[in-house]
DNA sequence: CGACATCTTGAGAGACCTCAATGATGGTGG
DNA sequence: CCACCATCATTGAGGTCTCTCAAGATGTCG
């Protein structure tokens, strides 16, 4: 990992997520608080389970994921992190919060570093900023519970359809994609571990979705071929 | 539902959860803010999916759960609510937040009503109170992700073991139980829907745990017969 | 004592898994 | 430029956990 620059004035990410109000008003405030950036290469571990980070990071570019690891090699991916996400929200409010998961880079990533105190002040600066932050937390919570419902109740086809649609929607909301084809650096194994499936089954399910002309995942890109039908497939309720 | 009294001075719940700091300092503050209480009978719906409650409720007594309902009758329980829990945290910070789940009473329950504004002020009153609230949110998040890991990766025996241990631990933390036998008003169907199983399978799994001398659930009570072995059973990782 | 909810149990089926082998693909070094 | 390697995708055969559907047992309550 190494420090480099990446200015805050041109950053469009902050405008749509946690410190959006402050960032929109005076990007300089954020720029002044940022303690620099850090980069990791694809597949590197960013934080280990048990770490109690004292710096709070936001994801500036690239993808990562949070997961728990089992001794026998199985793992459960808890969420994927894309630009605008916080790596460790807990550290803002809770000192010495030891995380129960680990964070790993999916692609090369760049993180922005902040002191928890500073972010706390930014968030508390206005009611607008507070509710913007609350909105972010709420959404993360919602996504976790969506996955729980998927894994608990839905078939493999629906789980995959929904995961792809969800990620596509989030990317769009952050201004990182604009159509039915977008960057999608998950391996089949990552999809499997996020949805409680095996790679073999994900592969067969993906084949099925491709044959049905709904979805194609190839070369690090996802192509939604028939959004309407994919949504119906995802909503088998 | 009907309004009745239940005083805040003698309430031990608030001391261990969201407004704990304020409550411990001056229980009168909370008492002054409370807009009264509401009761529901067992199995009554407290909030419907799509509702955007303008009042924030905390659970004073009894059990409830949050769940999503499918058209074909399936459902996924997202979390169980026990005294001290918030019914709708989202409403504190986000106006007009339409919930995507419904809330139903498991036993007879009594709720305390608050105006979102008031709770917001209480929480913002001090850093201690803020981090206490953050801690609560964090824990709810953690529990949701624990369930996701369970449903995604663990066998039925482990899922059930962990659910019971988790609920027991939370009850203990709130001073609502003190040993290995505690109130447990979940039907087998509730367990099934919380863990992505069917009642038939929950029944057989419960039988197995009973025969192994680890756990007994009967007449609305859970009895942990061998905590050590039950924990091992739950940690099949 | 019915009426109802809940628990229990059985037989058969399906979704998904395990294990293993075979193809692609892309990067690396000689 | 090709051989080589690691990573990832693909495919097959067989197994199992869990499900579906159904019936019966048990318990609860008015």
Short mmCIF file of C-alpha atoms (C1' of nucleotides) in Angstrom, two decimals:
data_model
loop_
_atom_site.label_atom_id
_atom_site.label_comp_id
_atom_site.label_asym_id
_atom_site.label_seq_id
_atom_site.Cartn_x
_atom_site.Cartn_y
_atom_site.Cartn_z
CA UNK A 1 0.00 0.00 0.00
CA UNK A 2 1.24 3.49 -0.76
CA UNK A 3 0.02 7.05 -0.43
CA UNK A 4 -0.79 9.12 -3.48
CA UNK A 5 -3.05 12.01 -4.39
CA UNK A 6 -6.58 12.14 -5.72
CA UNK A 7 -8.30 15.42 -5.19
CA UNK A 8 -11.60 15.92 -3.48
CA UNK A 9 -12.83 18.78 -5.63
CA UNK A 10 -13.26 16.57 -8.65
CA UNK A 11 -14.60 13.65 -6.65
CA UNK A 12 -18.19 12.91 -7.58
CA UNK A 13 -18.54 10.08 -5.10
CA UNK A 14 -18.80 12.08 -1.92
CA UNK A 15 -21.66 14.00 -3.41
CA UNK A 16 -23.89 10.99 -3.43
CA UNK A 17 -23.13 9.26 -0.18
CA UNK A 18 -22.14 9.86 3.41
CA UNK A 19 -20.76 13.35 3.58
CA UNK A 20 -22.78 14.47 0.61
CA UNK A 21 -24.20 17.63 2.15
CA UNK A 22 -20.87 18.87 3.40
CA UNK A 23 -19.14 17.85 0.24
CA UNK A 24 -21.62 19.65 -1.97
CA UNK A 25 -21.45 22.83 0.12
CA UNK A 26 -17.72 23.04 0.51
CA UNK A 27 -15.64 20.24 -0.92
CA UNK A 28 -12.70 21.99 0.71
CA UNK A 29 -13.93 20.92 4.13
CA UNK A 30 -13.58 17.28 3.22
CA UNK A 31 -10.31 17.90 1.43
CA UNK A 32 -8.99 19.53 4.58
CA UNK A 33 -9.97 16.62 6.76
CA UNK A 34 -8.68 13.85 4.58
CA UNK A 35 -5.51 12.29 5.96
CA UNK A 36 -4.43 11.04 2.54
CA UNK A 37 -5.22 8.02 0.46
CA UNK A 38 -4.10 4.42 0.48
CA UNK A 39 -4.09 1.86 -2.30
CA UNK A 40 -4.34 -1.92 -2.33
CA UNK A 41 -3.90 -4.34 -5.19
CA UNK A 42 -6.64 -6.75 -6.22
CA UNK A 43 -7.09 -9.64 -3.77
CA UNK A 44 -5.12 -7.98 -0.99
CA UNK A 45 -6.59 -8.01 2.50
CA UNK A 46 -7.51 -4.51 3.65
CA UNK A 47 -8.60 -5.37 7.18
CA UNK A 48 -8.42 -8.64 9.08
CA UNK A 49 -11.11 -10.05 11.35
CA UNK A 50 -10.37 -8.87 14.85
CA UNK A 51 -8.78 -5.60 13.76
CA UNK A 52 -9.97 -2.52 15.59
CA UNK A 53 -9.12 0.21 13.08
CA UNK A 54 -8.58 3.70 14.44
CA UNK A 55 -8.80 5.30 11.01
CA UNK A 56 -12.02 5.41 9.03
CA UNK A 57 -11.78 4.74 5.31
CA UNK A 58 -14.06 5.48 2.43
CA UNK A 59 -13.69 3.75 -0.91
CA UNK A 60 -12.61 6.14 -3.63
CA UNK A 61 -12.20 3.70 -6.51
CA UNK A 62 -12.38 -0.04 -7.13
CA UNK A 63 -14.38 -2.84 -5.56
CA UNK A 64 -13.95 -4.78 -2.32
CA UNK A 65 -16.01 -7.04 -0.09
CA UNK A 66 -16.59 -7.86 3.56
CA UNK A 67 -16.74 -11.55 4.51
CA UNK A 68 -16.37 -14.06 7.31
CA UNK A 69 -14.06 -17.01 6.87
CA UNK A 70 -14.55 -20.57 8.10
CA UNK A 71 -11.72 -22.88 9.02
CA UNK A 72 -12.65 -25.41 6.35
CA UNK A 73 -12.35 -22.85 3.58
CA UNK A 74 -15.99 -21.87 3.26
CA UNK A 75 -16.79 -18.20 3.57
CA UNK A 76 -19.81 -15.93 3.52
CA UNK A 77 -19.53 -12.59 1.79
CA UNK A 78 -21.54 -10.03 3.75
CA UNK A 79 -21.52 -7.20 1.25
CA UNK A 80 -19.71 -5.79 -1.71
CA UNK A 81 -18.15 -2.36 -1.40
CA UNK A 82 -18.12 0.05 -4.30
CA UNK A 83 -16.91 3.64 -4.57
CA UNK A 84 -18.66 5.80 -1.99
CA UNK A 85 -18.94 3.03 0.59
CA UNK A 86 -17.39 3.10 4.05
CA UNK A 87 -14.94 0.35 4.85
CA UNK A 88 -15.60 0.44 8.58
CA UNK A 89 -18.57 2.53 9.62
CA UNK A 90 -18.43 1.16 13.14
CA UNK A 91 -15.17 2.94 13.89
CA UNK A 92 -16.79 6.37 13.57
CA UNK A 93 -18.88 6.02 16.70
CA UNK A 94 -17.40 3.14 18.59
CA UNK A 95 -13.84 3.24 19.87
CA UNK A 96 -11.85 0.04 19.64
CA UNK A 97 -14.58 -1.68 17.72
CA UNK A 98 -13.12 -5.03 16.70
CA UNK A 99 -14.71 -6.10 13.45
CA UNK A 100 -15.93 -9.67 13.08
CA UNK A 101 -15.27 -9.84 9.37
CA UNK A 102 -12.38 -9.19 7.05
CA UNK A 103 -12.23 -6.84 4.09
CA UNK A 104 -10.55 -7.77 0.84
CA UNK A 105 -9.98 -5.89 -2.39
CA UNK A 106 -11.69 -7.36 -5.43
CA UNK A 107 -9.90 -5.05 -7.84
CA UNK A 108 -7.18 -2.50 -7.28
CA UNK A 109 -8.66 0.04 -4.87
CA UNK A 110 -7.94 3.47 -3.48
CA UNK A 111 -9.17 4.50 -0.06
CA UNK A 112 -9.53 7.93 1.53
CA UNK A 113 -8.50 8.06 5.18
CA UNK A 114 -10.22 10.10 7.89
CA UNK A 115 -10.01 10.48 11.63
CA UNK A 116 -13.21 9.18 13.22
CA UNK A 117 -13.53 12.40 15.25
CA UNK A 118 -13.47 14.52 12.12
CA UNK A 119 -16.15 12.52 10.39
CA UNK A 120 -18.26 12.57 13.52
CA UNK A 121 -18.07 16.37 13.52
CA UNK A 122 -18.93 16.57 9.84
CA UNK A 123 -21.95 14.35 10.31
CA UNK A 124 -23.16 16.23 13.37
CA UNK A 125 -22.70 19.59 11.68
CA UNK A 126 -26.27 19.72 10.42
CA UNK A 127 -29.52 17.82 10.55
CA UNK A 128 -29.38 17.43 6.80
CA UNK A 129 -25.99 15.79 7.06
CA UNK A 130 -27.15 13.58 9.90
CA UNK A 131 -30.12 12.26 8.04
CA UNK A 132 -27.99 11.77 4.96
CA UNK A 133 -25.69 9.58 7.00
CA UNK A 134 -28.64 7.79 8.59
CA UNK A 135 -29.93 7.16 5.11
CA UNK A 136 -26.68 5.49 4.15
CA UNK A 137 -26.71 3.25 7.22
CA UNK A 138 -30.34 2.42 6.63
CA UNK A 139 -29.60 1.37 3.09
CA UNK A 140 -26.75 -0.90 4.14
CA UNK A 141 -29.03 -2.50 6.68
CA UNK A 142 -31.70 -2.96 4.07
CA UNK A 143 -29.27 -4.62 1.69
CA UNK A 144 -28.10 -7.04 4.37
CA UNK A 145 -31.67 -8.03 5.09
CA UNK A 146 -32.47 -8.35 1.40
CA UNK A 147 -29.67 -10.87 1.13
CA UNK A 148 -31.00 -12.69 4.17
CA UNK A 149 -34.41 -12.99 2.54
CA UNK A 150 -32.82 -14.15 -0.70
CA UNK A 151 -30.68 -16.83 0.88
CA UNK A 152 -33.45 -17.93 3.19
CA UNK A 153 -36.26 -18.13 0.69
CA UNK A 154 -35.33 -17.77 -2.94
CA UNK A 155 -34.04 -20.09 -5.65
CA UNK A 156 -30.57 -19.70 -7.07
CA UNK A 157 -31.85 -18.00 -10.23
CA UNK A 158 -33.68 -15.37 -8.22
CA UNK A 159 -30.77 -14.80 -5.84
CA UNK A 160 -28.39 -14.10 -8.70
CA UNK A 161 -30.87 -11.95 -10.58
CA UNK A 162 -31.44 -9.79 -7.53
CA UNK A 163 -27.77 -9.47 -6.64
CA UNK A 164 -26.93 -8.22 -10.11
CA UNK A 165 -29.91 -5.87 -10.22
CA UNK A 166 -29.07 -4.49 -6.78
CA UNK A 167 -25.45 -3.84 -7.61
CA UNK A 168 -26.45 -2.26 -10.92
CA UNK A 169 -28.90 0.03 -9.14
CA UNK A 170 -26.32 1.12 -6.59
CA UNK A 171 -23.74 1.81 -9.27
CA UNK A 172 -26.26 3.89 -11.14
CA UNK A 173 -27.22 5.80 -8.02
CA UNK A 174 -23.56 6.70 -7.55
CA UNK A 175 -23.14 7.74 -11.14
CA UNK A 176 -20.83 4.83 -11.92
CA UNK A 177 -22.85 3.26 -14.69
CA UNK A 178 -25.56 4.39 -16.96
CA UNK A 179 -26.99 1.42 -18.76
CA UNK A 180 -27.59 -2.31 -18.71
CA UNK A 181 -23.94 -3.15 -19.06
CA UNK A 182 -21.53 -2.35 -16.27
CA UNK A 183 -18.26 -3.33 -14.63
CA UNK A 184 -18.73 -6.48 -12.59
CA UNK A 185 -15.49 -7.88 -11.21
CA UNK A 186 -17.00 -10.76 -9.21
CA UNK A 187 -15.79 -14.25 -9.95
CA UNK A 188 -18.41 -16.99 -9.89
CA UNK A 189 -16.93 -18.06 -6.58
CA UNK A 190 -17.64 -14.60 -5.14
CA UNK A 191 -21.24 -14.75 -6.29
CA UNK A 192 -21.54 -18.21 -4.77
CA UNK A 193 -20.15 -17.16 -1.41
CA UNK A 194 -22.35 -14.09 -1.26
CA UNK A 195 -25.50 -16.07 -1.96
CA UNK A 196 -24.90 -19.29 -0.06
CA UNK A 197 -24.34 -21.37 -3.19
CA UNK A 198 -21.42 -23.27 -4.72
CA UNK A 199 -19.46 -22.25 -7.79
CA UNK A 200 -20.70 -25.30 -9.65
CA UNK A 201 -24.28 -24.32 -9.04
CA UNK A 202 -23.69 -20.67 -9.83
CA UNK A 203 -22.12 -21.71 -13.09
CA UNK A 204 -25.08 -23.85 -14.08
CA UNK A 205 -27.51 -21.13 -13.02
CA UNK A 206 -25.64 -18.48 -14.97
CA UNK A 207 -25.73 -20.75 -17.99
CA UNK A 208 -29.48 -21.01 -17.61
CA UNK A 209 -29.94 -17.24 -17.33
CA UNK A 210 -27.78 -16.77 -20.39
CA UNK A 211 -29.72 -19.34 -22.39
CA UNK A 212 -32.94 -17.65 -21.40
CA UNK A 213 -31.52 -14.40 -22.73
CA UNK A 214 -31.79 -12.54 -19.41
CA UNK A 215 -28.27 -11.95 -18.22
CA UNK A 216 -24.70 -12.37 -19.32
CA UNK A 217 -21.63 -12.11 -17.10
CA UNK A 218 -18.32 -12.25 -18.90
CA UNK A 219 -14.89 -10.68 -18.78
CA UNK A 220 -15.62 -8.67 -15.68
CA UNK A 221 -18.78 -7.13 -17.07
CA UNK A 222 -22.45 -7.79 -16.48
CA UNK A 223 -24.89 -7.33 -19.32
CA UNK A 224 -28.57 -7.25 -18.51
CA UNK A 225 -30.17 -8.55 -21.67
CA UNK A 226 -33.80 -8.41 -20.60
CA UNK A 227 -34.34 -6.30 -17.51
CA UNK A 228 -38.08 -6.87 -17.26
CA UNK A 229 -37.78 -10.64 -17.36
CA UNK A 230 -34.81 -10.58 -15.00
CA UNK A 231 -36.84 -8.62 -12.47
CA UNK A 232 -39.66 -11.10 -12.71
CA UNK A 233 -37.19 -13.94 -12.26
CA UNK A 234 -35.86 -12.17 -9.17
CA UNK A 235 -39.30 -11.58 -7.73
CA UNK A 236 -40.46 -15.16 -7.54
CA UNK A 237 -42.59 -14.46 -4.52
CA UNK B 1 -54.80 -1.39 21.12
CA UNK B 2 -55.35 0.87 24.08
CA UNK B 3 -53.38 3.35 26.16
CA UNK B 4 -52.41 2.61 29.75
CA UNK B 5 -49.66 3.55 32.17
CA UNK B 6 -46.35 1.95 32.98
CA UNK B 7 -43.91 4.25 34.63
CA UNK B 8 -40.44 5.05 33.43
CA UNK B 9 -38.79 5.36 36.82
CA UNK B 10 -39.12 1.67 37.54
CA UNK B 11 -38.30 0.64 33.97
CA UNK B 12 -35.05 -1.29 33.86
CA UNK B 13 -35.13 -1.70 30.11
CA UNK B 14 -34.17 1.81 29.10
CA UNK B 15 -31.07 1.56 31.21
CA UNK B 16 -29.57 -1.08 29.01
CA UNK B 17 -30.42 0.04 25.53
CA UNK B 18 -30.97 3.11 23.41
CA UNK B 19 -31.55 6.00 25.75
CA UNK B 20 -29.58 4.38 28.52
CA UNK B 21 -27.40 7.36 29.37
CA UNK B 22 -30.26 9.80 29.58
CA UNK B 23 -32.43 7.32 31.38
CA UNK B 24 -29.82 6.55 33.99
CA UNK B 25 -29.13 10.25 34.62
CA UNK B 26 -32.70 11.46 34.76
CA UNK B 27 -35.42 8.94 34.09
CA UNK B 28 -37.77 11.89 34.32
CA UNK B 29 -36.52 13.18 30.99
CA UNK B 30 -37.71 10.08 29.25
CA UNK B 31 -40.91 10.00 31.26
CA UNK B 32 -41.58 13.56 30.14
CA UNK B 33 -41.07 12.76 26.50
CA UNK B 34 -43.10 9.61 26.36
CA UNK B 35 -46.40 10.09 24.57
CA UNK B 36 -47.99 7.14 26.33
CA UNK B 37 -48.04 3.43 25.78
CA UNK B 38 -49.89 1.12 23.44
CA UNK B 39 -50.68 -2.56 23.76
CA UNK B 40 -51.26 -5.30 21.22
CA UNK B 41 -52.46 -8.85 21.72
CA UNK B 42 -50.40 -11.83 20.62
CA UNK B 43 -50.36 -12.33 16.83
CA UNK B 44 -51.70 -8.86 16.09
CA UNK B 45 -49.98 -6.86 13.36
CA UNK B 46 -48.23 -3.81 14.80
CA UNK B 47 -47.06 -2.28 11.55
CA UNK B 48 -47.78 -3.26 7.97
CA UNK B 49 -45.27 -3.34 5.12
CA UNK B 50 -45.45 0.02 3.39
CA UNK B 51 -46.39 1.94 6.52
CA UNK B 52 -44.43 5.12 7.14
CA UNK B 53 -44.88 5.54 10.89
CA UNK B 54 -44.55 9.05 12.30
CA UNK B 55 -44.27 7.82 15.86
CA UNK B 56 -41.29 5.88 17.13
CA UNK B 57 -41.96 2.95 19.44
CA UNK B 58 -39.82 1.05 21.86
CA UNK B 59 -40.83 -2.34 23.19
CA UNK B 60 -41.60 -2.25 26.91
CA UNK B 61 -42.76 -5.83 27.41
CA UNK B 62 -43.46 -8.92 25.33
CA UNK B 63 -41.97 -10.29 22.12
CA UNK B 64 -42.53 -9.39 18.47
CA UNK B 65 -40.83 -9.93 15.14
CA UNK B 66 -40.12 -8.18 11.85
CA UNK B 67 -40.69 -10.19 8.67
CA UNK B 68 -41.34 -10.02 4.95
CA UNK B 69 -44.26 -11.89 3.50
CA UNK B 70 -44.44 -13.68 0.17
CA UNK B 71 -47.59 -14.12 -1.83
CA UNK B 72 -47.48 -17.91 -1.67
CA UNK B 73 -47.45 -17.89 2.12
CA UNK B 74 -43.70 -18.17 2.71
CA UNK B 75 -42.12 -15.54 4.86
CA UNK B 76 -38.70 -14.61 6.18
CA UNK B 77 -38.41 -13.35 9.73
CA UNK B 78 -35.74 -10.65 9.84
CA UNK B 79 -35.37 -10.32 13.59
CA UNK B 80 -37.09 -10.93 16.86
CA UNK B 81 -37.84 -7.95 19.06
CA UNK B 82 -37.60 -8.19 22.83
CA UNK B 83 -38.03 -5.56 25.54
CA UNK B 84 -35.66 -2.67 24.94
CA UNK B 85 -35.76 -2.96 21.16
CA UNK B 86 -36.95 -0.27 18.79
CA UNK B 87 -39.87 -1.12 16.55
CA UNK B 88 -38.89 1.28 13.81
CA UNK B 89 -35.46 2.84 14.20
CA UNK B 90 -35.62 4.25 10.71
CA UNK B 91 -38.34 6.72 11.63
CA UNK B 92 -36.06 8.59 14.02
CA UNK B 93 -33.83 9.98 11.32
CA UNK B 94 -35.72 9.55 8.11
CA UNK B 95 -39.06 11.23 7.55
CA UNK B 96 -41.68 9.23 5.75
CA UNK B 97 -39.59 6.14 5.75
CA UNK B 98 -41.80 3.39 4.37
CA UNK B 99 -40.75 0.12 5.91
CA UNK B 100 -40.35 -2.94 3.69
CA UNK B 101 -41.33 -5.41 6.37
CA UNK B 102 -44.22 -5.87 8.74
CA UNK B 103 -44.09 -6.17 12.51
CA UNK B 104 -46.20 -8.66 14.41
CA UNK B 105 -46.64 -9.38 18.10
CA UNK B 106 -45.55 -12.82 19.20
CA UNK B 107 -46.98 -12.42 22.69
CA UNK B 108 -49.04 -9.65 24.21
CA UNK B 109 -46.85 -6.55 24.03
CA UNK B 110 -46.71 -3.04 25.38
CA UNK B 111 -45.00 -0.27 23.44
CA UNK B 112 -43.80 3.15 24.55
CA UNK B 113 -44.47 5.92 22.04
CA UNK B 114 -42.12 8.83 21.27
CA UNK B 115 -41.94 11.65 18.80
CA UNK B 116 -38.97 11.12 16.47
CA UNK B 117 -37.82 14.69 17.13
CA UNK B 118 -37.67 14.11 20.86
CA UNK B 119 -35.63 10.95 20.55
CA UNK B 120 -33.31 12.66 18.12
CA UNK B 121 -32.68 15.36 20.68
CA UNK B 122 -32.10 12.85 23.44
CA UNK B 123 -29.61 10.95 21.33
CA UNK B 124 -27.79 14.10 20.25
CA UNK B 125 -27.66 15.43 23.80
CA UNK B 126 -24.25 13.91 24.49
CA UNK B 127 -21.49 11.97 22.83
CA UNK B 128 -22.01 9.20 25.35
CA UNK B 129 -25.63 8.93 24.36
CA UNK B 130 -24.75 9.03 20.68
CA UNK B 131 -22.30 6.21 20.92
CA UNK B 132 -24.73 4.25 23.03
CA UNK B 133 -27.26 4.57 20.24
CA UNK B 134 -24.64 3.72 17.64
CA UNK B 135 -23.81 0.67 19.66
CA UNK B 136 -27.41 -0.47 19.52
CA UNK B 137 -27.61 -0.01 15.76
CA UNK B 138 -24.31 -1.77 15.32
CA UNK B 139 -25.54 -4.73 17.30
CA UNK B 140 -28.70 -5.03 15.24
CA UNK B 141 -26.62 -4.94 12.10
CA UNK B 142 -24.34 -7.60 13.52
CA UNK B 143 -27.25 -9.86 14.35
CA UNK B 144 -28.68 -9.52 10.86
CA UNK B 145 -25.35 -10.50 9.35
CA UNK B 146 -24.97 -13.40 11.79
CA UNK B 147 -28.25 -14.75 10.52
CA UNK B 148 -27.08 -14.28 6.94
CA UNK B 149 -23.97 -16.32 7.64
CA UNK B 150 -26.03 -18.99 9.38
CA UNK B 151 -28.55 -19.36 6.60
CA UNK B 152 -25.90 -19.17 3.94
CA UNK B 153 -23.41 -21.61 5.40
CA UNK B 154 -24.56 -23.61 8.39
CA UNK B 155 -26.53 -26.80 8.91
CA UNK B 156 -29.96 -26.73 10.52
CA UNK B 157 -28.62 -27.92 13.88
CA UNK B 158 -26.09 -25.10 14.02
CA UNK B 159 -28.60 -22.47 12.90
CA UNK B 160 -31.01 -23.39 15.66
CA UNK B 161 -28.29 -23.66 18.29
CA UNK B 162 -27.01 -20.20 17.45
CA UNK B 163 -30.45 -18.59 17.32
CA UNK B 164 -31.29 -19.85 20.79
CA UNK B 165 -27.90 -18.90 22.21
CA UNK B 166 -28.13 -15.42 20.66
CA UNK B 167 -31.58 -14.76 22.03
CA UNK B 168 -30.55 -16.06 25.43
CA UNK B 169 -27.53 -13.77 25.46
CA UNK B 170 -29.59 -10.73 24.53
CA UNK B 171 -32.18 -11.50 27.19
CA UNK B 172 -29.43 -11.83 29.75
CA UNK B 173 -27.81 -8.56 28.66
CA UNK B 174 -31.14 -6.83 29.22
CA UNK B 175 -31.64 -8.42 32.62
CA UNK B 176 -34.57 -10.51 31.42
CA UNK B 177 -33.19 -13.92 32.22
CA UNK B 178 -30.47 -15.22 34.44
CA UNK B 179 -29.88 -18.84 33.63
CA UNK B 180 -30.10 -21.57 31.04
CA UNK B 181 -33.87 -21.62 31.05
CA UNK B 182 -35.80 -18.68 29.74
CA UNK B 183 -39.03 -17.56 28.15
CA UNK B 184 -39.08 -18.53 24.48
CA UNK B 185 -42.42 -17.89 22.80
CA UNK B 186 -41.41 -18.91 19.27
CA UNK B 187 -43.39 -21.61 17.55
CA UNK B 188 -41.43 -24.07 15.44
CA UNK B 189 -42.81 -22.30 12.41
CA UNK B 190 -41.26 -19.04 13.62
CA UNK B 191 -37.89 -20.68 14.06
CA UNK B 192 -38.20 -22.18 10.60
CA UNK B 193 -39.06 -18.87 8.95
CA UNK B 194 -36.24 -17.08 10.72
CA UNK B 195 -33.66 -19.63 9.63
CA UNK B 196 -34.77 -20.49 6.12
CA UNK B 197 -36.03 -23.96 7.07
CA UNK B 198 -39.40 -25.70 7.16
CA UNK B 199 -41.35 -26.62 10.26
CA UNK B 200 -40.98 -30.29 9.47
CA UNK B 201 -37.23 -29.99 9.42
CA UNK B 202 -37.09 -27.78 12.49
CA UNK B 203 -39.12 -30.38 14.32
CA UNK B 204 -36.77 -33.19 13.37
CA UNK B 205 -33.73 -31.08 14.20
CA UNK B 206 -35.16 -30.11 17.57
CA UNK B 207 -35.80 -33.77 18.26
CA UNK B 208 -32.17 -34.50 17.49
CA UNK B 209 -30.90 -31.74 19.79
CA UNK B 210 -33.16 -32.99 22.54
CA UNK B 211 -32.00 -36.58 22.13
CA UNK B 212 -28.40 -35.40 22.25
CA UNK B 213 -29.21 -33.70 25.52
CA UNK B 214 -28.26 -30.22 24.31
CA UNK B 215 -31.46 -28.23 24.14
CA UNK B 216 -35.13 -28.50 24.96
CA UNK B 217 -37.86 -26.17 23.75
CA UNK B 218 -41.26 -26.77 25.24
CA UNK B 219 -44.24 -24.84 26.52
CA UNK B 220 -42.85 -21.48 25.52
CA UNK B 221 -39.57 -22.00 27.34
CA UNK B 222 -36.09 -22.87 26.13
CA UNK B 223 -33.86 -24.97 28.34
CA UNK B 224 -30.20 -25.15 27.49
CA UNK B 225 -29.18 -28.55 28.80
CA UNK B 226 -25.53 -28.50 27.80
CA UNK B 227 -24.28 -25.06 26.90
CA UNK B 228 -20.75 -26.10 26.01
CA UNK B 229 -21.86 -28.77 23.56
CA UNK B 230 -24.54 -26.51 22.13
CA UNK B 231 -21.94 -23.85 21.42
CA UNK B 232 -19.74 -26.38 19.67
CA UNK B 233 -22.73 -27.55 17.67
CA UNK B 234 -23.38 -23.93 16.68
CA UNK B 235 -19.78 -23.28 15.72
CA UNK B 236 -19.40 -25.91 13.06
CA UNK B 237 -16.88 -23.86 11.21
"C1'" DC C 1 -66.53 -31.75 24.69
"C1'" DG C 2 -65.59 -29.71 20.09
"C1'" DA C 3 -62.62 -26.38 17.55
"C1'" DC C 4 -58.34 -24.91 16.73
"C1'" DA C 5 -53.45 -24.36 16.84
"C1'" DT C 6 -49.32 -26.66 17.14
"C1'" DC C 7 -46.32 -30.50 17.18
"C1'" DT C 8 -44.96 -35.00 15.21
"C1'" DT C 9 -43.96 -38.36 11.79
"C1'" DG C 10 -43.64 -40.69 7.08
"C1'" DA C 11 -42.57 -41.31 2.16
"C1'" DG C 12 -40.97 -39.39 -1.87
"C1'" DA C 13 -38.82 -35.52 -4.46
"C1'" DG C 14 -35.94 -31.65 -5.61
"C1'" DA C 15 -32.51 -28.17 -5.16
"C1'" DC C 16 -28.20 -27.87 -4.28
"C1'" DC C 17 -23.76 -30.06 -2.90
"C1'" DT C 18 -19.24 -32.79 -3.24
"C1'" DC C 19 -15.62 -34.27 -5.73
"C1'" DA C 20 -13.17 -34.53 -9.72
"C1'" DA C 21 -11.81 -33.76 -14.35
"C1'" DT C 22 -11.62 -30.93 -18.40
"C1'" DG C 23 -11.53 -26.47 -20.97
"C1'" DA C 24 -10.69 -21.53 -21.34
"C1'" DT C 25 -8.08 -17.47 -20.38
"C1'" DG C 26 -4.50 -14.33 -19.40
"C1'" DG C 27 -0.08 -13.25 -17.79
"C1'" DT C 28 5.05 -14.39 -17.57
"C1'" DG C 29 9.51 -15.56 -18.91
"C1'" DG C 30 12.79 -17.50 -21.99
"C1'" DC D 1 6.49 -15.78 -30.30
"C1'" DC D 2 5.55 -19.79 -27.94
"C1'" DA D 3 5.70 -22.72 -23.79
"C1'" DC D 4 4.26 -22.57 -19.33
"C1'" DC D 5 1.60 -21.61 -15.32
"C1'" DA D 6 -2.08 -19.98 -12.39
"C1'" DT D 7 -6.62 -18.70 -12.25
"C1'" DC D 8 -11.11 -19.23 -13.48
"C1'" DA D 9 -15.08 -21.32 -15.97
"C1'" DT D 10 -17.37 -25.56 -17.31
"C1'" DT D 11 -19.25 -30.11 -17.01
"C1'" DG D 12 -20.41 -34.92 -15.08
"C1'" DA D 13 -21.99 -38.41 -11.76
"C1'" DG D 14 -23.55 -39.37 -7.46
"C1'" DG D 15 -24.99 -38.01 -2.80
"C1'" DT D 16 -27.55 -35.46 0.99
"C1'" DC D 17 -29.68 -31.98 3.21
"C1'" DT D 18 -33.80 -30.06 3.21
"C1'" DC D 19 -38.41 -29.68 1.08
"C1'" DT D 20 -43.30 -30.96 -0.16
"C1'" DC D 21 -47.33 -32.97 0.95
"C1'" DA D 22 -49.89 -35.46 3.94
"C1'" DA D 23 -51.64 -37.67 7.88
"C1'" DG D 24 -51.99 -38.25 12.66
"C1'" DA D 25 -51.00 -36.94 17.54
"C1'" DT D 26 -51.08 -33.69 21.14
"C1'" DG D 27 -52.32 -29.83 23.48
"C1'" DT D 28 -55.15 -25.58 24.51
"C1'" DC D 29 -59.18 -23.01 25.36
"C1'" DG D 30 -63.83 -21.64 25.57
#
